[in-house]
Structures are given as structure tokens and as C-alpha cells.
Short mmCIF file of C-alpha atoms and ligand atoms in Angstrom, two decimals:
data_model
loop_
_atom_site.label_atom_id
_atom_site.label_comp_id
_atom_site.label_asym_id
_atom_site.label_seq_id
_atom_site.Cartn_x
_atom_site.Cartn_y
_atom_site.Cartn_z
CA MET A 139 9.83 -0.45 -51.02
CA LYS A 140 9.33 -4.14 -50.37
CA GLN A 141 12.14 -6.60 -51.04
CA ILE A 142 12.65 -7.35 -54.73
CA PHE A 143 12.84 -11.05 -55.55
CA MET A 144 14.56 -12.49 -58.62
CA ALA A 145 11.85 -15.05 -59.23
CA GLY A 146 8.76 -16.41 -57.60
CA PRO A 147 5.19 -17.54 -58.27
CA TRP A 148 1.75 -15.99 -58.39
CA ILE A 149 -0.59 -18.10 -56.29
CA THR A 150 -4.29 -17.23 -55.97
CA GLU A 151 -7.34 -18.59 -54.15
CA HIS A 152 -7.94 -20.81 -57.18
CA GLU A 153 -4.76 -22.80 -56.57
CA ILE A 154 -5.51 -22.97 -52.84
CA LYS A 155 -8.99 -24.38 -53.53
CA VAL A 156 -7.73 -27.00 -55.98
CA VAL A 157 -4.92 -28.07 -53.65
CA GLU A 158 -7.42 -28.25 -50.79
CA ASP A 159 -9.60 -30.51 -52.88
CA ALA A 160 -6.59 -32.75 -53.56
CA MET A 161 -5.82 -32.84 -49.84
CA ARG A 162 -9.37 -33.73 -48.90
CA ASN A 163 -10.34 -36.02 -51.75
CA GLY A 164 -7.20 -36.99 -53.66
CA TRP A 165 -6.56 -40.33 -52.01
CA TYR A 166 -7.71 -43.97 -52.51
CA GLU A 167 -9.53 -44.16 -55.86
CA ASN A 168 -8.50 -40.53 -56.58
CA ALA A 169 -4.83 -40.95 -55.61
CA TYR A 170 -3.69 -40.05 -59.15
CA TYR A 171 -6.67 -37.95 -60.25
CA TYR A 172 -4.79 -34.67 -60.51
CA VAL A 173 -1.61 -36.30 -61.84
CA GLU A 174 -3.55 -37.88 -64.69
CA THR A 175 -5.63 -34.80 -65.42
CA PHE A 176 -2.60 -32.51 -65.43
CA GLN A 177 -0.54 -34.88 -67.60
CA LYS A 178 -3.38 -35.24 -70.11
CA GLU A 179 -4.24 -31.55 -70.35
CA PHE A 180 -0.60 -30.47 -70.48
CA ALA A 181 0.13 -32.94 -73.30
CA LYS A 182 -2.99 -31.84 -75.20
CA TYR A 183 -2.04 -28.16 -74.99
CA HIS A 184 1.32 -29.05 -76.57
CA ASN A 185 -0.19 -31.35 -79.19
CA ARG A 186 1.73 -34.30 -77.73
CA LYS A 187 0.41 -37.80 -77.18
CA TYR A 188 1.80 -38.36 -73.68
CA GLY A 189 2.69 -36.38 -70.58
CA ILE A 190 4.63 -37.88 -67.68
CA MET A 191 4.91 -35.81 -64.53
CA THR A 192 8.23 -36.16 -62.71
CA PRO A 193 9.68 -34.91 -59.39
CA ASN A 194 11.50 -32.16 -61.33
CA CYS A 195 12.77 -31.38 -64.82
CA THR A 196 16.25 -32.80 -64.20
CA THR A 197 14.73 -36.23 -63.54
CA ALA A 198 12.59 -35.86 -66.68
CA ILE A 199 15.77 -35.37 -68.74
CA HIS A 200 17.47 -38.29 -67.00
CA LEU A 201 14.46 -40.51 -67.62
CA LEU A 202 14.27 -39.63 -71.30
CA LEU A 203 18.01 -40.01 -71.98
CA THR A 204 17.97 -43.36 -70.19
CA ALA A 205 14.98 -44.53 -72.23
CA MET A 206 16.79 -43.42 -75.39
CA GLY A 207 19.64 -45.74 -74.42
CA ILE A 208 22.30 -43.05 -73.85
CA LYS A 209 25.24 -44.78 -72.22
CA ASP A 210 28.94 -44.84 -71.43
CA GLY A 211 31.00 -43.53 -74.35
CA ASP A 212 28.15 -41.71 -76.11
CA GLU A 213 28.25 -38.00 -76.82
CA VAL A 214 25.29 -35.66 -76.37
CA ILE A 215 25.28 -32.12 -77.75
CA VAL A 216 24.12 -29.30 -75.48
CA PRO A 217 24.38 -25.52 -75.71
CA GLU A 218 27.12 -23.82 -73.70
CA CYS A 219 24.72 -21.42 -72.03
CA THR A 220 22.00 -23.15 -70.07
CA TRP A 221 21.35 -24.25 -66.51
CA ILE A 222 23.55 -27.25 -65.65
CA ALA A 223 20.42 -29.43 -65.30
CA THR A 224 20.29 -29.74 -69.11
CA ALA A 225 23.67 -31.46 -69.15
CA ALA A 226 24.01 -33.15 -65.75
CA PRO A 227 21.95 -36.25 -66.68
CA ILE A 228 24.38 -36.93 -69.55
CA THR A 229 27.10 -37.34 -66.94
CA TYR A 230 24.81 -39.46 -64.72
CA LEU A 231 24.75 -41.92 -67.63
CA ARG A 232 28.55 -41.74 -68.06
CA ALA A 233 28.16 -40.20 -71.48
CA THR A 234 29.97 -36.99 -72.48
CA PRO A 235 28.35 -33.60 -72.92
CA VAL A 236 29.64 -31.80 -76.01
CA PHE A 237 29.22 -28.05 -75.60
CA CYS A 238 28.19 -26.07 -78.67
CA ASP A 239 28.09 -22.36 -79.28
CA ILE A 240 24.99 -20.21 -79.06
CA GLU A 241 23.88 -17.78 -81.72
CA PRO A 242 24.01 -14.07 -81.00
CA ASP A 243 20.31 -13.21 -81.42
CA SER A 244 18.33 -15.94 -79.68
CA TRP A 245 21.20 -16.98 -77.34
CA CYS A 246 20.19 -20.57 -78.15
CA LEU A 247 22.09 -23.44 -79.78
CA ASP A 248 23.84 -22.43 -83.00
CA PRO A 249 23.04 -24.96 -85.77
CA LYS A 250 26.44 -24.40 -87.45
CA SER A 251 28.28 -25.22 -84.26
CA VAL A 252 26.12 -28.32 -83.81
CA GLU A 253 26.88 -29.62 -87.29
CA LYS A 254 30.62 -29.14 -86.78
CA SER A 255 30.51 -31.04 -83.49
CA ILE A 256 28.78 -34.20 -84.72
CA THR A 257 30.85 -37.38 -84.55
CA SER A 258 30.05 -41.08 -84.88
CA LYS A 259 29.47 -41.08 -81.11
CA THR A 260 26.80 -38.33 -81.10
CA LYS A 261 23.58 -39.92 -79.90
CA ALA A 262 21.37 -36.90 -79.12
CA ILE A 263 21.12 -33.13 -79.48
CA ILE A 264 19.47 -31.25 -76.62
CA VAL A 265 18.17 -27.84 -77.65
CA VAL A 266 17.24 -25.35 -74.94
CA ASP A 267 14.61 -22.61 -75.25
CA LEU A 268 16.66 -20.19 -73.16
CA TYR A 269 14.75 -17.64 -71.03
CA GLY A 270 11.68 -18.31 -73.22
CA ASN A 271 13.58 -17.57 -76.47
CA MET A 272 13.26 -20.05 -79.32
CA PRO A 273 16.23 -21.63 -81.14
CA LEU A 274 16.50 -21.81 -84.94
CA MET A 275 14.33 -24.93 -84.94
CA ASP A 276 14.04 -25.46 -88.72
CA GLU A 277 17.80 -25.63 -89.10
CA LEU A 278 18.25 -27.83 -86.03
CA ILE A 279 15.54 -30.24 -87.17
CA ASP A 280 17.22 -30.46 -90.61
CA ILE A 281 20.52 -31.40 -88.95
CA SER A 282 18.80 -33.94 -86.73
CA LYS A 283 17.23 -35.55 -89.83
CA LYS A 284 20.36 -35.33 -91.98
CA TYR A 285 22.49 -37.18 -89.42
CA ASN A 286 19.66 -39.25 -87.96
CA ILE A 287 20.37 -38.01 -84.44
CA PRO A 288 17.33 -37.46 -82.23
CA LEU A 289 16.53 -34.01 -80.95
CA VAL A 290 15.38 -33.41 -77.38
CA GLU A 291 13.83 -30.08 -76.41
CA ASP A 292 14.54 -28.62 -72.98
CA SER A 293 11.60 -26.23 -72.70
CA ALA A 294 12.00 -25.74 -68.94
CA GLU A 295 12.05 -21.98 -69.40
CA ALA A 296 9.63 -21.64 -72.31
CA LEU A 297 6.16 -22.73 -71.27
CA GLY A 298 3.81 -20.66 -73.43
CA SER A 299 6.39 -19.73 -76.09
CA SER A 300 5.96 -20.78 -79.71
CA TYR A 301 7.94 -20.95 -82.94
CA LYS A 302 6.12 -20.48 -86.26
CA GLY A 303 2.86 -21.25 -84.49
CA VAL A 304 4.17 -24.49 -82.91
CA LYS A 305 4.29 -24.57 -79.12
CA ALA A 306 7.63 -24.83 -77.32
CA GLY A 307 7.62 -28.44 -76.12
CA LYS A 308 6.43 -29.93 -79.44
CA PHE A 309 9.92 -30.21 -80.96
CA GLY A 310 12.01 -33.36 -81.09
CA ILE A 311 11.23 -36.84 -79.86
CA GLY A 312 10.65 -35.58 -76.34
CA SER A 313 10.54 -32.33 -74.43
CA VAL A 314 10.82 -31.42 -70.77
CA PHE A 315 9.42 -28.70 -68.51
CA SER A 316 10.26 -27.47 -65.04
CA PHE A 317 7.76 -26.43 -62.38
CA HIS A 318 10.42 -25.29 -59.94
CA ARG A 319 9.26 -22.47 -57.66
CA THR A 320 11.08 -19.97 -59.89
CA LYS A 321 9.30 -21.00 -63.09
CA THR A 322 6.27 -19.54 -64.88
CA ILE A 323 3.96 -22.16 -63.38
CA THR A 324 5.09 -23.96 -60.29
CA THR A 325 4.56 -27.00 -58.12
CA GLY A 326 7.42 -26.02 -55.80
CA GLU A 327 9.51 -28.82 -57.29
CA GLY A 328 8.19 -30.67 -60.33
CA GLY A 329 8.61 -31.42 -64.00
CA MET A 330 6.96 -32.91 -67.05
CA LEU A 331 8.18 -35.07 -69.90
CA LEU A 332 6.20 -34.94 -73.16
CA LEU A 333 6.41 -37.68 -75.78
CA ASP A 334 4.64 -38.92 -78.92
CA ASP A 335 6.22 -42.36 -79.37
CA ASP A 336 4.36 -45.32 -77.81
CA LYS A 337 7.45 -47.44 -77.13
CA LEU A 338 9.43 -44.59 -75.61
CA TYR A 339 6.45 -43.78 -73.40
CA GLU A 340 6.15 -47.38 -72.17
CA ARG A 341 9.86 -47.48 -71.45
CA CYS A 342 9.77 -44.20 -69.50
CA MET A 343 6.75 -45.35 -67.47
CA PHE A 344 8.62 -48.54 -66.63
CA LEU A 345 11.86 -46.73 -65.75
CA ARG A 346 10.20 -44.20 -63.48
CA ASP A 347 8.79 -46.73 -61.01
CA HIS A 348 11.47 -49.26 -60.08
CA GLY A 349 11.15 -51.39 -63.21
CA ARG A 350 7.95 -53.06 -62.10
CA VAL A 351 6.50 -55.75 -64.31
CA LYS A 352 2.92 -54.84 -65.18
CA GLY A 353 0.30 -57.01 -63.54
CA ILE A 354 2.68 -58.79 -61.12
CA PRO A 355 2.85 -56.96 -57.76
CA TYR A 356 6.30 -56.42 -56.22
CA TYR A 357 8.04 -58.03 -59.17
CA ASN A 358 10.82 -56.08 -60.86
CA SER A 359 12.66 -56.97 -64.03
CA GLU A 360 15.33 -54.23 -63.85
CA VAL A 361 16.85 -51.91 -61.28
CA THR A 362 15.61 -48.46 -62.32
CA TYR A 363 14.54 -45.19 -60.68
CA LYS A 364 11.75 -43.86 -58.49
CA TYR A 365 10.61 -40.69 -60.22
CA MET A 366 6.92 -40.68 -59.32
CA PRO A 367 4.71 -37.60 -59.00
CA PHE A 368 2.46 -36.70 -56.06
CA ASN A 369 -1.22 -35.85 -56.48
CA VAL A 370 -1.20 -32.69 -54.33
CA GLN A 371 1.81 -31.39 -56.25
CA ALA A 372 -0.01 -32.13 -59.52
CA ALA A 373 -3.14 -30.35 -58.25
CA LEU A 374 -1.08 -27.19 -57.76
CA GLY A 375 0.44 -27.61 -61.23
CA TYR A 376 -2.94 -28.16 -62.84
CA ALA A 377 -4.47 -25.12 -61.13
CA GLN A 378 -1.52 -22.96 -62.18
CA PHE A 379 -1.70 -24.34 -65.71
CA GLN A 380 -5.36 -23.27 -65.92
CA ARG A 381 -4.09 -19.70 -65.36
CA LEU A 382 -1.25 -19.97 -67.88
CA ASP A 383 -2.44 -17.15 -70.18
CA GLU A 384 -2.64 -14.77 -67.24
CA LEU A 385 0.81 -15.77 -65.97
CA VAL A 386 2.42 -15.44 -69.39
CA ALA A 387 0.73 -12.06 -69.90
CA LYS A 388 2.30 -10.87 -66.64
CA LYS A 389 5.75 -12.15 -67.71
CA ARG A 390 5.41 -10.32 -71.01
CA GLU A 391 4.27 -7.19 -69.26
CA ILE A 392 7.38 -7.23 -67.05
CA PHE A 393 9.54 -7.68 -70.16
CA LYS A 394 7.75 -4.83 -71.96
CA MET A 395 8.18 -2.50 -69.00
CA TYR A 396 11.93 -3.15 -68.82
CA LYS A 397 12.29 -2.62 -72.56
CA GLU A 398 10.24 0.55 -72.62
CA ARG A 399 11.88 2.12 -69.61
CA LEU A 400 15.37 1.43 -70.99
CA SER A 401 14.51 2.16 -74.63
CA ASP A 402 16.43 5.45 -74.72
CA ILE A 403 19.72 3.71 -73.87
CA GLU A 404 21.49 2.53 -76.97
CA ASP A 405 23.36 -0.71 -77.45
CA LEU A 406 21.38 -2.93 -75.08
CA GLN A 407 20.16 -6.37 -76.14
CA PHE A 408 17.08 -8.09 -74.72
CA ASN A 409 15.38 -11.45 -75.38
CA ALA A 410 14.84 -11.93 -79.10
CA GLU A 411 11.37 -11.78 -80.54
CA PRO A 412 11.54 -12.29 -84.30
CA GLU A 413 8.11 -12.14 -85.95
CA TYR A 414 7.78 -15.94 -86.05
CA VAL A 415 8.39 -16.34 -82.30
CA PHE A 416 6.01 -15.78 -79.42
CA ASN A 417 8.30 -15.36 -76.43
CA SER A 418 6.78 -16.08 -73.01
CA VAL A 419 9.90 -14.49 -71.44
CA TRP A 420 10.37 -16.57 -68.33
CA ALA A 421 13.22 -14.16 -67.51
CA THR A 422 14.35 -10.90 -69.09
CA GLY A 423 17.96 -11.14 -70.17
CA LEU A 424 19.95 -7.96 -70.68
CA VAL A 425 23.23 -8.02 -72.60
CA PHE A 426 25.26 -4.82 -72.45
CA GLY A 427 26.59 -3.83 -75.87
CA LYS A 428 30.37 -3.59 -76.13
CA SER A 429 30.24 0.23 -76.19
CA HIS A 430 29.22 0.18 -72.50
CA HIS A 431 32.37 -1.68 -71.38
CA MET A 432 30.22 -3.35 -68.71
CA THR A 433 30.87 -6.88 -67.56
CA LYS A 434 28.18 -8.95 -65.87
CA LYS A 435 30.33 -9.19 -62.77
CA ASN A 436 30.67 -5.44 -62.50
CA ALA A 437 26.98 -4.82 -63.24
CA MET A 438 25.86 -7.35 -60.62
CA LYS A 439 28.21 -5.92 -58.00
CA GLN A 440 27.02 -2.36 -58.56
CA ASN A 441 23.38 -3.41 -58.56
CA GLU A 442 23.88 -5.33 -55.37
CA GLU A 443 25.39 -2.27 -53.70
CA MET A 444 22.13 -0.46 -54.50
CA GLY A 445 20.11 -3.36 -53.07
CA LEU A 446 18.93 -4.45 -56.51
CA PRO A 447 19.16 -8.18 -57.23
CA THR A 448 20.32 -9.47 -60.61
CA ARG A 449 21.71 -12.81 -61.75
CA PRO A 450 24.48 -13.65 -64.19
CA PHE A 451 23.66 -14.70 -67.73
CA PHE A 452 24.34 -18.45 -67.59
CA TYR A 453 28.05 -19.15 -67.53
CA PRO A 454 29.36 -21.24 -70.42
CA LEU A 455 29.10 -24.71 -68.90
CA SER A 456 32.60 -25.54 -70.11
CA SER A 457 33.97 -22.70 -67.98
CA LEU A 458 32.60 -24.12 -64.73
CA PRO A 459 34.67 -26.10 -62.21
CA ALA A 460 32.03 -28.82 -62.61
CA TYR A 461 33.61 -29.61 -65.99
CA PRO A 462 37.36 -29.65 -65.29
CA GLY A 463 39.60 -29.21 -68.30
CA CYS A 464 36.76 -28.13 -70.58
CA GLU A 465 37.41 -24.41 -70.60
CA GLU A 466 40.70 -24.86 -72.46
CA LYS A 467 39.00 -27.08 -74.98
CA TYR A 468 35.98 -24.87 -75.66
CA LYS A 469 36.76 -21.23 -74.95
CA ASN A 470 38.29 -20.55 -78.36
CA LYS A 471 35.60 -22.57 -80.07
CA ASN A 472 32.41 -21.24 -78.52
CA LEU A 473 33.29 -17.58 -78.86
CA ILE A 474 29.77 -16.17 -78.91
CA ALA A 475 28.78 -17.97 -75.72
CA TYR A 476 31.87 -16.77 -73.85
CA ASP A 477 31.40 -13.23 -75.14
CA ILE A 478 27.62 -12.84 -74.60
CA SER A 479 27.77 -14.50 -71.21
CA SER A 480 30.49 -12.10 -70.03
CA ARG A 481 28.27 -9.10 -70.80
CA GLY A 482 24.87 -10.41 -69.76
CA ILE A 483 22.68 -10.35 -66.68
CA ASN A 484 19.14 -11.48 -65.87
CA LEU A 485 16.73 -8.93 -64.44
CA PRO A 486 14.26 -9.91 -61.71
CA CYS A 487 11.31 -11.83 -63.13
CA ALA A 488 9.24 -12.62 -60.04
CA LEU A 489 5.52 -12.62 -60.72
CA ASN A 490 4.96 -10.29 -57.74
CA LEU A 491 7.11 -7.46 -59.16
CA THR A 492 5.45 -4.05 -58.90
CA ASP A 493 5.79 -1.11 -61.29
CA ASP A 494 7.77 0.76 -58.63
CA GLN A 495 10.22 -2.09 -58.30
CA ILE A 496 10.69 -2.27 -62.07
CA ASP A 497 11.29 1.49 -62.08
CA ALA A 498 13.91 1.07 -59.35
CA ILE A 499 15.68 -1.69 -61.29
CA CYS A 500 15.70 0.37 -64.49
CA ASN A 501 16.97 3.44 -62.63
CA GLY A 502 19.73 1.26 -61.22
CA ILE A 503 20.77 0.13 -64.70
CA ARG A 504 20.67 3.73 -65.91
CA LYS A 505 22.87 4.78 -62.99
CA ILE A 506 25.55 2.15 -63.48
CA LEU A 507 25.74 2.94 -67.18
CA SER A 508 26.15 6.65 -66.58
CA ARG A 509 29.02 6.37 -64.10
C1 LIG B 773 16.95 -24.85 -69.01
C2 LIG B 773 16.65 -25.64 -67.77
N1 LIG B 773 16.70 -26.98 -67.82
C3 LIG B 773 16.42 -27.74 -66.76
C4 LIG B 773 16.08 -27.17 -65.56
C5 LIG B 773 15.88 -28.08 -64.38
O1 LIG B 773 14.65 -27.94 -63.78
P1 LIG B 773 14.42 -28.55 -62.33
O2 LIG B 773 14.97 -27.58 -61.36
O3 LIG B 773 12.91 -28.66 -62.27
O4 LIG B 773 15.07 -29.87 -62.26
C6 LIG B 773 15.99 -25.77 -65.46
C7 LIG B 773 15.58 -25.07 -64.23
O5 LIG B 773 15.98 -25.14 -63.15
C8 LIG B 773 16.31 -24.99 -66.58
O6 LIG B 773 16.28 -23.65 -66.51
#
């Protein structure tokens, strides 16, 4: 059997042709053709006014938080369980991430925990659509309105998901996507920021290109960032985006196969799919029920011994050495995150997975649970 990869793209002749066109023709008057087309189409799909392509999703978050005026002394709420990229830009701006618990079904931000954590310093709430799952958006939007604190949606893992018919990426004042090589559509490295507000858009466009003053060449009114996209990268993103339905169908098929093949084992939890959510399942998460007495560490070790790759459910951010002193502060507060994370793994989600490989992974899980 060929090597099993955790994650990876599905590239066809279509992408190769579009990228070739960008290489041949995407210069001079066409230097931003694919960037502009991709931004426009991506925003339209999400019913947003503006799309801004960025070098990756982390820079998109940094750009947005900067434009929102997040600064030293501010607090920004994030879920405990997410990739560190959601929270790192808060620290770049010398603000403080405040880690909130997740809820047990969706594994996304728990609205009750958010409400308890709000202080006079809270300046934003970043919700994350974890593994393609959707948070309890109605409740989170109510809290955002009640306290007048803007919501930001990190939809890096949820391209193609929706909540009550609204696309992931349409929630809050801005949303971000990742096109990292491990994501559902890829540009190798890449990201997108989606916005509706004109002023915020102007500010982000200004911040992403060295604070240039419009109409005056080489004249800068502030020291800012250089977060510009590249046309060839955008061509790849656009071509992948045109195949989104096919890519999401494959992700869902992988998810369905895992679920079906493991359906006879009791007390296993997978990505949530309540009837009002369409889950594009960037990655299949598997949380072992307590009756199995299986930790993620143990499961990963045993899988590895069989040559089967898995990854840990995201660690609670507060438990990581990157946030010294936070574990003591949060571990008795964010109980669900610490508990779920300790029992959860991610199964391979590469878009080149074969049925045989999925069988092998499921047999591996079966084996470690029967020992
Ligand atoms: C939830 C989440 N947010 C942000 C990011 C950052 O994306 P990027 O690697 O494109 O900066 C990722 C992925 O890596 C992610 O999974």
C-alpha cells in the first residue's frame, strides 16, 4: 500500500492549465488578473462585499485585527482548541488572548464560556469553525450584539460549510480562510480575508502594502506590512475554487467512509452534523468515549507503530509552552476543552486517500480498541 498522508491536495490538469496561463500571460497589464478574479468570485460565493487575498491566513487575521485597532492591553477571546494561528496575531499586537471553553458537540467556542469571560478590555471575539464544524452562531452573534464586541470568524478549516443556510465565512465583521497545502483548496501558502464594511476594507488595503498613499508613488504615511498576493498563486487558488464542489464531496466521502466503517463500535464521537449544519469536514476528528479509556497520546503511538498516521486533536492553547503560566489559570475553567482534547485524534484527510487506505486506518482503530 502506498504511503498514507495526513493531508494534501487534489490537483488536476485544470489547475495546471490555469497556472500555465498565469505564467505565460499574467504579467504587465494582467499582473493582478487572477488575484482580482479570485478575490471577487470568492467574496461573491460567500455573499461578502470584499475579498482580500493574503500570503496566508495568519497574515489575514493579523491584518484584520490591526485594522480593527486591537492594541496593547486589549483582550481578544479565542477558543481553547484551535491552531495557534488563530491566536498568535493577538500577541503580535501585544494584546492578550483570553481562552474560552469549547462545547462538547461541535468542539467550537462555547457561548456561555464567552459571556463569562467578557471584561471591559474585551475588544473582539474570534470564533473558529473547527475541522469544518460550525459553532453555535446564533448565540455567539447575540453575545456580540449584547456587549457590542465585534465577532471575527476564522473559517480556515470550513470552506464549503454552512450554518442555517449561511456560508461559513459570512459571520461577523470579517472572516478568514487558509489555502495552506493541507487545506480543502490550496495555493501552497495563501489566505483570504472577507469583509463587508467599506472603511475596514480601505484600511486593510492600506495596511497590506506598506501604508502607501493612493496616487502618490513611493509615498508612505505609516509604517505597515507587506502582505501582498501573487498572481500565479491566485491562479491556482481560483482554479481550485472552481472545483470546490468536487473537493468538498471528496472530503465528505472520506468522512462518511470512516463513520460507516467504524459504526459498529460504540462510544465514538465524530464531527457534528446537526440538521442545520452542512459540514465540509476539512478533517475527520475522532474522540474516544470515556468507556474506551484511550488517550490521544496512546492512540497515536499505537497507530504509529502500525505505520498509520494520525494527529492529536488540537491541544488547549493554554496548555502549550507558547503560553507560559496559562495552564494553571485555565485548566480548571475550560474543562470540556481539556477533556475532549485528551481523548481526540484527527484521522488522515488527504484528498488522495484510497478506499484501501481508509480500510487500513479503520482496521487500525478497531485493533487498538480491542487490545
Ligand atoms: C483554524 C485555523 N486558523 C488559521 C490557520 C492559519 O492558516 P495559514 O497556515 O494559512 O496561516 C489555520 C491553518 O493552518 C487553521 O487551521
